[in-house]
Amino acid sequence: MSEPWNLAGISYSVVKQQAYNVAVLPLGATEPHNLHLPYSTDTLEVTIIGQHVCRAAHARGAQVVLLPTIPYGTETNMQGFPLAMNLNPSTVAIVLADLIESIENSGIDRIVLLNGHGGNTLKPVLRELANETEAHLFLCDWYHTIGDVYNEIFENPEDHAGELETSFALAWFGELVEKNAAGELLADAGDKRPFRIKGLNEGWISMSRPWDLLTTNSGAGNPHKATAEKGQRLMKVLVERIGDFLVDLSAADVDDWFPFKSDRE
């Protein structure tokens, strides 16, 4: 059955009958995720999330279209691992500028960048492109939407390929999760090497961390408490929150004050 919100799966005969006003552009990455998750983890996650939230929003009347996922992102700090496929931040900005122009030329005036990779720092891109496009640009780093409920679902903090990402994988692409002969995750504990400087350990000084020095096998966060049920609970929260946003965004009046309330409201 045709899903008119999913551009990758429909033809022009379907598209020409739609009146989209919101485009969702997912951004993933190709990089190692400890020893047990596929290189495509970020891309699979954000694609599946995009499908769930756009399906839910469309069912509630949102005029939304999900675009195919960009499978590469910024991997400058992962270059110590093989086949971490890097696009420099300046390259990502150029790609996004071209794609946003294509979306705007299609008559869509609301664009959501649905980001699934922590290495993609996209706020500066939005700031620059805001003066170059008449479309309204929004950024959703999906993993930032769950901070207030994270500890209700997960036991261990997440940085990369830990309990959260592994739970998501077990729920939605479990056949790609590597396990040993005993059925246990083929993963280390995701320990991170501490800095030798206090300010870096406390987080009020930051740097681009070289992950081949920070980690053993690129994992940062213990994945061994992960379950598919936790991944399903996570998706429920994401659909409720991001789906609601897409419905509200599609229904909003775009005037001179958008997206702010006018003085008359």
Tab-separated table of C-alpha atoms in Angstrom:
chain	number	residue	atom	x	y	z
A	1	MET	CA	0.000	0.000	0.000
A	2	SER	CA	1.296	3.433	-0.942
A	3	GLU	CA	2.493	5.639	1.914
A	4	PRO	CA	2.292	9.178	0.490
A	5	TRP	CA	4.498	10.581	3.254
A	6	ASN	CA	7.482	8.331	2.322
A	7	LEU	CA	9.276	9.751	-0.715
A	8	ALA	CA	11.605	6.771	-1.141
A	9	GLY	CA	8.681	4.435	-1.728
A	10	ILE	CA	6.367	6.414	-4.001
A	11	SER	CA	6.249	7.646	-7.573
A	12	TYR	CA	5.591	11.025	-9.103
A	13	SER	CA	1.991	9.976	-9.736
A	14	VAL	CA	1.542	9.996	-5.943
A	15	VAL	CA	3.705	13.044	-5.219
A	16	LYS	CA	1.852	15.276	-7.697
A	17	GLN	CA	-1.381	14.733	-5.781
A	18	GLN	CA	0.091	15.868	-2.439
A	19	ALA	CA	0.286	19.295	-0.837
A	20	TYR	CA	3.291	18.856	1.429
A	21	ASN	CA	4.242	21.764	3.644
A	22	VAL	CA	6.756	19.989	5.922
A	23	ALA	CA	9.817	18.061	4.720
A	24	VAL	CA	11.785	15.865	7.133
A	25	LEU	CA	15.408	15.262	6.101
A	26	PRO	CA	17.161	12.588	8.213
A	27	LEU	CA	20.929	12.630	8.656
A	28	GLY	CA	22.827	9.512	9.685
A	29	ALA	CA	26.427	8.306	9.571
A	30	THR	CA	28.642	5.364	8.677
A	31	GLU	CA	30.960	4.494	11.557
A	32	PRO	CA	31.860	1.648	13.965
A	33	HIS	CA	29.599	1.045	16.965
A	34	ASN	CA	31.565	-1.172	19.362
A	35	LEU	CA	31.911	-4.784	18.196
A	36	HIS	CA	28.212	-5.659	18.047
A	37	LEU	CA	26.301	-2.969	16.131
A	38	PRO	CA	26.501	-2.312	12.368
A	39	TYR	CA	28.304	0.627	10.826
A	40	SER	CA	24.894	1.805	9.599
A	41	THR	CA	23.459	2.119	13.128
A	42	ASP	CA	22.976	5.905	13.086
A	43	THR	CA	21.463	5.765	9.601
A	44	LEU	CA	19.118	2.895	10.461
A	45	GLU	CA	18.035	4.563	13.691
A	46	VAL	CA	17.167	7.922	12.196
A	47	THR	CA	15.490	6.321	9.169
A	48	ILE	CA	13.270	4.134	11.327
A	49	ILE	CA	12.462	7.011	13.664
A	50	GLY	CA	11.596	9.186	10.653
A	51	GLN	CA	9.269	6.490	9.354
A	52	HIS	CA	7.472	6.088	12.663
A	53	VAL	CA	7.029	9.783	13.406
A	54	CYS	CA	6.008	10.738	9.864
A	55	ARG	CA	3.541	7.858	9.628
A	56	ALA	CA	1.965	8.932	12.912
A	57	ALA	CA	1.895	12.621	11.942
A	58	HIS	CA	0.409	11.881	8.505
A	59	ALA	CA	-2.336	9.812	10.140
A	60	ARG	CA	-3.261	12.914	12.145
A	61	GLY	CA	-3.449	15.147	9.086
A	62	ALA	CA	0.072	16.543	8.834
A	63	GLN	CA	1.160	17.374	5.265
A	64	VAL	CA	4.575	15.844	5.805
A	65	VAL	CA	7.062	14.107	3.527
A	66	LEU	CA	10.004	12.008	4.714
A	67	LEU	CA	13.065	12.306	2.477
A	68	PRO	CA	15.703	9.568	2.055
A	69	THR	CA	18.387	9.582	4.743
A	70	ILE	CA	21.863	10.994	4.151
A	71	PRO	CA	24.038	8.026	5.231
A	72	TYR	CA	27.281	9.952	5.841
A	73	GLY	CA	28.228	12.517	8.460
A	74	THR	CA	31.182	14.163	10.176
A	75	GLU	CA	33.714	11.559	11.359
A	76	THR	CA	36.841	13.642	11.853
A	77	ASN	CA	37.350	12.188	15.349
A	78	MET	CA	36.787	8.579	14.197
A	79	GLN	CA	39.549	8.442	11.609
A	80	GLY	CA	41.588	6.085	13.779
A	81	PHE	CA	39.041	3.377	12.888
A	82	PRO	CA	38.738	1.878	9.386
A	83	LEU	CA	35.913	2.968	7.092
A	84	ALA	CA	34.496	5.676	9.319
A	85	MET	CA	33.222	7.630	6.317
A	86	ASN	CA	33.841	11.320	6.885
A	87	LEU	CA	32.208	14.426	5.474
A	88	ASN	CA	33.823	17.552	6.881
A	89	PRO	CA	31.421	20.006	8.538
A	90	SER	CA	31.900	22.452	5.658
A	91	THR	CA	30.949	19.698	3.187
A	92	VAL	CA	27.820	18.832	5.177
A	93	ALA	CA	26.844	22.502	5.090
A	94	ILE	CA	27.188	22.624	1.289
A	95	VAL	CA	25.166	19.423	0.826
A	96	LEU	CA	22.412	20.707	3.083
A	97	ALA	CA	22.301	24.057	1.316
A	98	ASP	CA	21.765	22.332	-2.030
A	99	LEU	CA	19.095	19.979	-0.696
A	100	ILE	CA	17.259	22.752	1.128
A	101	GLU	CA	17.178	24.730	-2.116
A	102	SER	CA	15.614	21.729	-3.869
A	103	ILE	CA	12.983	21.396	-1.126
A	104	GLU	CA	12.176	25.097	-1.246
A	105	ASN	CA	11.902	24.967	-5.057
A	106	SER	CA	9.249	22.277	-4.549
A	107	GLY	CA	7.068	24.726	-2.654
A	108	ILE	CA	7.706	23.358	0.848
A	109	ASP	CA	8.296	26.105	3.398
A	110	ARG	CA	9.003	24.094	6.587
A	111	ILE	CA	12.090	21.848	6.766
A	112	VAL	CA	13.089	19.650	9.702
A	113	LEU	CA	16.625	18.274	9.882
A	114	LEU	CA	16.206	15.033	11.829
A	115	ASN	CA	19.733	14.315	13.015
A	116	GLY	CA	20.870	10.921	14.247
A	117	HIS	CA	24.619	11.431	14.595
A	118	GLY	CA	26.347	13.287	17.411
A	119	GLY	CA	29.216	14.305	15.141
A	120	ASN	CA	26.877	16.414	13.011
A	121	THR	CA	26.918	19.876	14.579
A	122	LEU	CA	24.172	21.532	12.566
A	123	LYS	CA	23.100	24.621	14.513
A	124	PRO	CA	25.736	26.815	12.786
A	125	VAL	CA	24.395	25.588	9.430
A	126	LEU	CA	20.887	26.693	10.372
A	127	ARG	CA	22.172	30.088	11.454
A	128	GLU	CA	23.927	30.638	8.135
A	129	LEU	CA	21.187	29.267	5.891
A	130	ALA	CA	18.453	31.185	7.709
A	131	ASN	CA	19.578	34.262	5.786
A	132	GLU	CA	19.744	32.434	2.453
A	133	THR	CA	16.371	30.707	2.283
A	134	GLU	CA	12.779	31.737	2.789
A	135	ALA	CA	11.974	28.278	4.147
A	136	HIS	CA	11.766	27.875	7.912
A	137	LEU	CA	14.466	25.521	9.198
A	138	PHE	CA	14.271	23.373	12.311
A	139	LEU	CA	16.741	20.963	13.892
A	140	CYS	CA	15.838	17.860	15.898
A	141	ASP	CA	18.686	15.834	17.347
A	142	TRP	CA	16.378	12.971	18.272
A	143	TYR	CA	18.494	11.794	21.206
A	144	HIS	CA	18.035	15.188	22.883
A	145	THR	CA	14.253	14.786	23.062
A	146	ILE	CA	14.259	12.210	25.867
A	147	GLY	CA	16.436	13.720	28.594
A	148	ASP	CA	13.663	13.967	31.171
A	149	VAL	CA	12.621	10.308	30.769
A	150	TYR	CA	15.981	8.703	29.999
A	151	ASN	CA	16.493	7.323	33.504
A	152	GLU	CA	12.976	5.873	33.529
A	153	ILE	CA	13.950	3.594	30.626
A	154	PHE	CA	17.696	3.016	30.818
A	155	GLU	CA	20.126	2.110	33.609
A	156	ASN	CA	23.435	3.274	32.116
A	157	PRO	CA	24.480	6.616	30.619
A	158	GLU	CA	24.826	6.733	26.839
A	159	ASP	CA	27.574	8.194	24.706
A	160	HIS	CA	27.943	5.819	21.765
A	161	ALA	CA	26.778	2.233	21.130
A	162	GLY	CA	25.679	1.821	24.738
A	163	GLU	CA	22.435	0.690	26.340
A	164	LEU	CA	20.179	3.087	24.431
A	165	GLU	CA	21.483	2.415	20.937
A	166	THR	CA	21.736	-1.307	21.569
A	167	SER	CA	18.161	-1.432	22.889
A	168	PHE	CA	16.992	0.426	19.798
A	169	ALA	CA	18.854	-2.021	17.583
A	170	LEU	CA	17.464	-5.068	19.379
A	171	ALA	CA	13.947	-3.722	18.928
A	172	TRP	CA	14.111	-2.579	15.306
A	173	PHE	CA	16.990	-4.329	13.518
A	174	GLY	CA	17.894	-7.126	15.892
A	175	GLU	CA	19.070	-9.409	13.095
A	176	LEU	CA	22.099	-7.125	12.637
A	177	VAL	CA	23.222	-7.209	16.280
A	178	GLU	CA	26.284	-9.447	16.714
A	179	LYS	CA	26.187	-12.039	19.524
A	180	ASN	CA	28.521	-14.821	20.645
A	181	ALA	CA	27.755	-18.552	20.747
A	182	ALA	CA	26.078	-18.134	24.152
A	183	GLY	CA	23.700	-15.498	22.788
A	184	GLU	CA	25.424	-12.628	24.583
A	185	LEU	CA	26.311	-9.328	22.976
A	186	LEU	CA	29.648	-9.394	21.191
A	187	ALA	CA	30.657	-6.136	22.849
A	188	ASP	CA	33.074	-4.775	25.393
A	189	ALA	CA	31.879	-2.715	28.367
A	190	GLY	CA	32.172	0.587	26.521
A	191	ASP	CA	34.630	2.092	28.974
A	192	LYS	CA	36.095	5.506	28.209
A	193	ARG	CA	39.639	6.545	29.053
A	194	PRO	CA	39.627	9.593	31.375
A	195	PHE	CA	41.463	12.782	30.521
A	196	ARG	CA	44.536	13.774	32.510
A	197	ILE	CA	43.246	17.368	32.825
A	198	LYS	CA	40.521	18.238	35.344
A	199	GLY	CA	38.575	20.719	33.216
A	200	LEU	CA	38.136	18.170	30.440
A	201	ASN	CA	36.944	15.471	32.854
A	202	GLU	CA	34.421	17.854	34.411
A	203	GLY	CA	33.097	18.899	31.017
A	204	TRP	CA	33.501	22.655	31.200
A	205	ILE	CA	36.347	22.412	28.695
A	206	SER	CA	35.655	20.486	25.495
A	207	MET	CA	37.598	19.224	22.515
A	208	SER	CA	37.135	16.966	19.514
A	209	ARG	CA	37.842	13.601	21.109
A	210	PRO	CA	39.920	11.080	19.100
A	211	TRP	CA	37.837	7.951	19.615
A	212	ASP	CA	40.647	5.482	18.983
A	213	LEU	CA	42.316	6.891	22.120
A	214	LEU	CA	39.111	7.473	24.098
A	215	THR	CA	37.715	3.945	23.624
A	216	THR	CA	38.807	0.380	22.969
A	217	ASN	CA	36.481	-0.594	20.123
A	218	SER	CA	34.619	2.707	19.532
A	219	GLY	CA	31.923	1.969	22.123
A	220	ALA	CA	31.327	4.531	24.881
A	221	GLY	CA	28.629	3.327	27.244
A	222	ASN	CA	27.828	-0.113	28.627
A	223	PRO	CA	25.402	-1.961	26.309
A	224	HIS	CA	24.898	-5.105	28.372
A	225	LYS	CA	21.627	-4.051	30.053
A	226	ALA	CA	19.985	-3.396	26.681
A	227	THR	CA	16.658	-5.046	25.797
A	228	ALA	CA	14.274	-4.815	22.872
A	229	GLU	CA	11.516	-3.758	25.271
A	230	LYS	CA	13.526	-0.663	26.236
A	231	GLY	CA	13.937	0.162	22.540
A	232	GLN	CA	10.185	-0.069	22.044
A	233	ARG	CA	9.542	2.210	25.016
A	234	LEU	CA	12.002	4.687	23.560
A	235	MET	CA	10.184	4.710	20.233
A	236	LYS	CA	6.856	5.395	21.920
A	237	VAL	CA	8.269	8.562	23.487
A	238	LEU	CA	9.840	9.677	20.217
A	239	VAL	CA	6.618	9.180	18.251
A	240	GLU	CA	4.624	11.117	20.816
A	241	ARG	CA	7.024	14.046	21.001
A	242	ILE	CA	8.381	14.386	17.471
A	243	GLY	CA	5.075	13.317	15.939
A	244	ASP	CA	3.255	16.014	17.909
A	245	PHE	CA	5.796	18.585	16.742
A	246	LEU	CA	5.263	17.662	13.082
A	247	VAL	CA	1.490	17.881	13.443
A	248	ASP	CA	1.738	21.294	15.112
A	249	LEU	CA	4.272	22.533	12.569
A	250	SER	CA	2.173	21.473	9.593
A	251	ALA	CA	-0.986	23.054	11.045
A	252	ALA	CA	0.631	26.355	12.040
A	253	ASP	CA	-0.136	29.571	10.180
A	254	VAL	CA	2.985	31.001	8.587
A	255	ASP	CA	2.800	34.770	8.925
A	256	ASP	CA	5.269	37.562	9.643
A	257	TRP	CA	5.578	36.408	13.275
A	258	PHE	CA	6.011	32.682	12.635
A	259	PRO	CA	6.916	30.664	14.631
A	260	PHE	CA	6.401	33.127	17.462
A	261	LYS	CA	3.097	34.319	18.830
A	262	SER	CA	2.005	37.690	17.573
A	263	ASP	CA	1.247	40.603	19.880
A	264	ARG	CA	-2.472	39.864	19.355
A	265	GLU	CA	-2.274	36.305	20.693
